Coordinates of C-alpha atoms and ligand atoms in Angstrom, one line a residue:
M1 CA 20.1 -8.6 34.5
R2 CA 24.1 -9.7 34.3
I3 CA 26.9 -7.4 36.2
D4 CA 29.9 -8.0 36.0
I5 CA 32.5 -6.0 38.8
L6 CA 36.1 -5.7 38.3
T7 CA 38.2 -4.8 41.4
L8 CA 41.1 -5.2 43.5
F9 CA 38.7 -5.7 46.6
P10 CA 35.5 -7.4 46.3
G11 CA 35.1 -7.8 50.1
M12 CA 34.6 -4.3 50.3
F13 CA 31.2 -4.3 47.7
R14 CA 30.1 -8.2 50.0
G15 CA 28.5 -5.7 53.1
P16 CA 25.9 -2.9 50.9
F17 CA 25.5 -5.7 48.3
D18 CA 24.0 -8.1 51.1
E19 CA 21.2 -5.7 52.2
S20 CA 17.7 -4.7 51.6
I21 CA 16.7 -3.4 48.0
I22 CA 20.3 -4.7 46.4
K23 CA 19.7 -8.8 48.0
R24 CA 15.8 -8.3 47.3
A25 CA 16.0 -7.7 43.6
V26 CA 19.1 -10.9 43.9
D27 CA 17.3 -13.2 45.2
A28 CA 14.5 -13.0 43.6
G29 CA 16.6 -13.5 40.1
L30 CA 15.8 -10.1 38.7
V31 CA 19.5 -9.5 38.7
S32 CA 22.8 -11.2 39.5
I33 CA 25.8 -9.6 40.3
N34 CA 29.4 -11.4 40.1
L35 CA 32.8 -10.3 41.9
H36 CA 36.1 -10.5 40.4
N37 CA 39.2 -9.9 41.8
I38 CA 41.9 -8.9 39.3
R39 CA 44.9 -9.3 41.4
D40 CA 44.0 -13.7 40.5
W41 CA 44.6 -12.8 36.2
A42 CA 48.6 -11.3 37.8
E43 CA 50.8 -13.3 37.4
G44 CA 54.2 -14.3 39.2
K45 CA 54.5 -15.5 42.9
H46 CA 53.1 -12.5 43.9
Q47 CA 50.6 -11.5 41.5
V48 CA 51.1 -7.4 41.7
A49 CA 48.7 -5.7 40.2
D50 CA 50.0 -2.3 39.9
D51 CA 53.4 -0.3 39.6
Y52 CA 55.4 2.3 39.4
V53 CA 53.9 6.1 36.8
Y54 CA 56.0 5.8 34.0
G55 CA 57.2 9.4 34.0
G56 CA 57.6 9.9 37.4
G57 CA 54.8 11.1 39.8
P58 CA 53.3 9.6 43.6
G59 CA 51.3 6.3 43.7
M60 CA 50.1 3.5 41.9
V61 CA 48.4 2.6 38.8
M62 CA 47.4 -0.4 38.0
K63 CA 49.1 -2.7 35.4
P64 CA 46.9 -3.8 31.8
E65 CA 47.8 -7.3 32.1
P66 CA 45.7 -8.1 34.5
V67 CA 43.2 -5.9 33.6
F68 CA 42.7 -7.0 30.1
A69 CA 43.5 -11.1 31.2
A70 CA 40.4 -10.5 33.4
M71 CA 37.7 -9.3 31.5
E72 CA 38.4 -11.4 28.9
A73 CA 37.6 -14.4 31.3
V74 CA 34.5 -11.9 32.2
L75 CA 33.3 -11.9 28.9
E76 CA 33.7 -15.6 28.5
M77 CA 31.4 -16.5 31.7
A78 CA 28.5 -15.5 29.9
P79 CA 26.8 -14.5 26.1
E80 CA 25.4 -11.3 27.1
R81 CA 27.5 -7.7 25.5
G82 CA 27.0 -4.0 27.1
P83 CA 28.3 -1.1 28.4
V84 CA 32.0 -1.3 30.2
V85 CA 31.8 2.1 32.4
L86 CA 34.8 2.6 34.3
M87 CA 35.1 4.7 37.5
T88 CA 37.4 7.6 37.0
P89 CA 37.0 11.0 38.5
A90 CA 38.0 12.3 35.4
G91 CA 34.6 10.7 33.9
R92 CA 31.2 12.0 32.7
K93 CA 29.1 13.3 36.0
F94 CA 26.5 10.3 36.4
G95 CA 22.9 11.6 36.2
H96 CA 19.4 9.8 36.2
G97 CA 19.7 9.8 32.1
L98 CA 22.3 7.0 32.2
T99 CA 21.2 5.3 35.0
V100 CA 18.0 4.1 32.8
E101 CA 20.5 3.7 29.9
L102 CA 22.3 1.0 31.7
A103 CA 19.6 0.4 33.2
A104 CA 18.3 -1.3 29.8
A105 CA 21.6 -3.3 29.1
E106 CA 20.9 -7.0 30.0
R107 CA 24.8 -6.8 30.9
L108 CA 26.7 -3.9 32.4
I109 CA 30.5 -4.6 33.1
V110 CA 32.0 -2.0 35.9
L111 CA 35.9 -1.5 36.6
S112 CA 36.1 -0.8 39.6
G113 CA 40.2 0.5 40.1
H114 CA 42.4 1.2 43.0
Y115 CA 45.6 3.6 43.8
E116 CA 45.8 6.4 40.9
G117 CA 44.0 4.3 39.0
F118 CA 43.8 2.1 35.2
D119 CA 47.2 2.1 32.8
A120 CA 45.7 4.0 29.9
R121 CA 44.8 1.6 27.7
V122 CA 42.9 -0.2 30.0
H123 CA 40.1 3.6 29.3
E124 CA 41.3 3.5 25.8
H125 CA 40.7 0.0 24.5
L126 CA 37.6 -1.7 27.5
A127 CA 36.4 1.4 28.6
T128 CA 33.0 2.0 26.9
H129 CA 32.0 5.0 29.5
E130 CA 34.1 6.9 31.9
V131 CA 32.4 7.9 35.0
S132 CA 31.9 10.0 38.1
I133 CA 30.2 10.4 40.7
G134 CA 31.1 13.8 41.9
D135 CA 34.2 16.4 41.7
Y136 CA 35.6 14.4 44.1
V137 CA 38.4 12.1 44.9
L138 CA 37.1 8.6 46.3
S139 CA 40.5 6.5 47.2
G140 CA 39.6 3.7 44.8
G141 CA 36.0 2.9 42.1
E142 CA 35.3 0.3 44.7
L143 CA 32.1 3.0 45.8
P144 CA 31.9 5.0 42.7
A145 CA 31.4 1.1 41.4
M146 CA 28.6 0.5 43.8
V147 CA 26.4 3.7 43.9
L148 CA 26.3 3.2 40.4
V149 CA 24.9 -0.2 40.5
D150 CA 22.5 0.5 43.9
A151 CA 21.0 3.1 41.5
V152 CA 20.8 0.7 38.4
V153 CA 19.4 -1.9 40.1
R154 CA 16.4 -0.1 41.3
Q155 CA 15.7 1.2 37.9
I156 CA 15.4 -2.7 37.0
P157 CA 11.4 -3.3 36.8
G158 CA 10.9 -5.4 39.6
A159 CA 12.9 -4.1 42.0
L160 CA 11.3 -1.7 44.3
G161 CA 8.3 -3.3 46.1
S162 CA 5.5 -1.2 43.7
P163 CA 5.8 -0.2 40.7
D164 CA 5.1 3.1 41.0
S165 CA 8.3 3.7 43.5
V166 CA 10.3 3.9 40.7
E167 CA 8.1 6.7 38.7
E168 CA 7.3 8.7 41.9
E169 CA 10.8 8.5 42.9
S170 CA 12.6 12.7 42.4
F171 CA 14.4 12.7 38.5
S172 CA 12.3 10.8 36.9
A173 CA 9.4 13.4 36.9
G174 CA 13.4 15.4 36.9
L175 CA 12.2 17.0 40.2
L176 CA 13.9 16.9 43.5
E177 CA 10.7 15.1 46.2
A178 CA 9.7 16.8 48.9
P179 CA 10.3 15.1 52.4
H180 CA 7.5 12.6 53.4
Y181 CA 5.7 12.6 56.6
T182 CA 4.2 9.1 58.4
R183 CA 3.0 9.0 62.1
P184 CA 2.0 10.4 64.4
P185 CA -0.1 13.7 63.2
E186 CA 1.9 15.9 65.8
F187 CA 5.3 15.1 67.2
R188 CA 6.4 17.1 69.5
G189 CA 4.2 20.3 68.7
W190 CA 4.5 20.2 64.6
Q191 CA 2.1 19.1 62.7
V192 CA 1.6 17.0 60.0
P193 CA 0.8 19.5 56.7
D194 CA -3.7 18.9 56.7
V195 CA -4.0 18.3 53.6
L196 CA -1.8 14.5 53.8
L197 CA -4.3 13.9 56.4
S198 CA -7.7 14.2 54.2
G199 CA -7.6 11.8 52.0
H200 CA -8.5 13.2 49.4
H201 CA -6.1 11.8 46.2
A202 CA -5.9 14.9 44.5
E203 CA -5.6 17.3 46.6
V204 CA -2.6 15.5 48.4
D205 CA -0.7 15.1 44.3
K206 CA -1.6 18.8 43.7
W207 CA 0.4 19.6 47.2
R208 CA 3.0 17.4 46.5
R209 CA 3.4 18.1 43.4
R210 CA 3.8 21.4 44.4
Q211 CA 6.3 20.8 47.2
N212 CA 9.0 19.2 44.6
L213 CA 8.1 22.3 42.2
L214 CA 9.1 24.8 45.2
L215 CA 11.8 22.1 46.6
T216 CA 13.4 21.7 42.8
A217 CA 13.3 25.6 42.7
R218 CA 15.2 26.8 46.1
R219 CA 18.5 23.7 46.3
R220 CA 17.8 23.5 42.1
P221 CA 16.7 25.6 39.4
D222 CA 19.1 24.5 36.8
L223 CA 16.6 21.3 36.7
L224 CA 13.6 23.5 35.9
E225 CA 15.5 24.9 32.9
G226 CA 13.1 23.1 30.0
L227 CA 10.7 21.3 31.9
P228 CA 7.2 21.2 31.1
L229 CA 5.5 22.7 33.8
S230 CA 1.6 24.1 33.4
N231 CA 1.0 27.3 33.0
E232 CA -0.9 27.2 36.9
E233 CA 2.3 25.4 38.1
K234 CA 4.6 28.2 36.6
E235 CA 1.9 30.3 37.3
W236 CA 2.0 29.3 41.5
L237 CA 5.5 29.2 41.1
S238 CA 6.2 32.5 40.4
E239 CA 3.7 33.8 42.6
Q240 CA 6.6 31.8 45.5
M241 CA 8.8 33.2 44.4
E242 CA 7.9 36.9 44.5
Q243 CA 7.2 36.3 48.4
G244 CA 10.5 34.7 49.4
F245 CA 9.5 31.9 49.1
Ligands
ADE1 N1 37.6 7.2 42.1 C1 38.5 7.8 42.8 N2 37.0 9.0 43.0 C2 35.8 8.4 42.1 C3 35.1 9.5 41.9 N3 34.5 10.7 41.9 N4 34.4 9.0 40.4 C4 34.5 8.4 39.9 N5 35.7 7.4 40.3 C5 36.7 7.6 41.0

């Protein structure tokens, strides 16, 4: 997969992308991440990329010309085509479904704005998706772009060490994932649940699944709607709920 990110602040991405899973996926040739500074396509001695808001109002807006020029040049860099995602608090809420959809693309282009964001013509004529990472306003689209790219790269086959990892993660099964334990079996008097030390895989799987159900019912009951639970699971869960969890 090829990812291109158009931004005014490519330097913000370097630390997070040079560590851990993203770096491993890049080093393994599973994905290439290409950062492009929109200012490189801004004209004039000062390469101005933003301007006042028409009609008045605070802040600055990113001018369309450098963004369109950057996009056209970046598209020329590789033949693959794919979604163009613009990060904005006014976008659709990001979630697991879109992560999987984007990870299946050969190419992903991310438009990351700053200040008051992009001129509306960038939204209308360049973006295929407008995406928000949550109901809060950040200083720019850079952190949201990093969140999106991290979530997408993890879905690329081979990006995580074990092929099971993606499947087992929260949200692939539509449930929250209960906490894990590691050694020692007792720490400051707090015990690891016996079943996890039993070596009995089927029992461990059942216990984990039930913990996931319980956590989801407590914290995010909305996620349980429409999930295919077995009758046994439904009964067990309603028993737990009757007992006040
Ligand atoms: N830009 C600023 N805030 C944002 C958010 N919450 N999601 C996506 N892009 C943003």
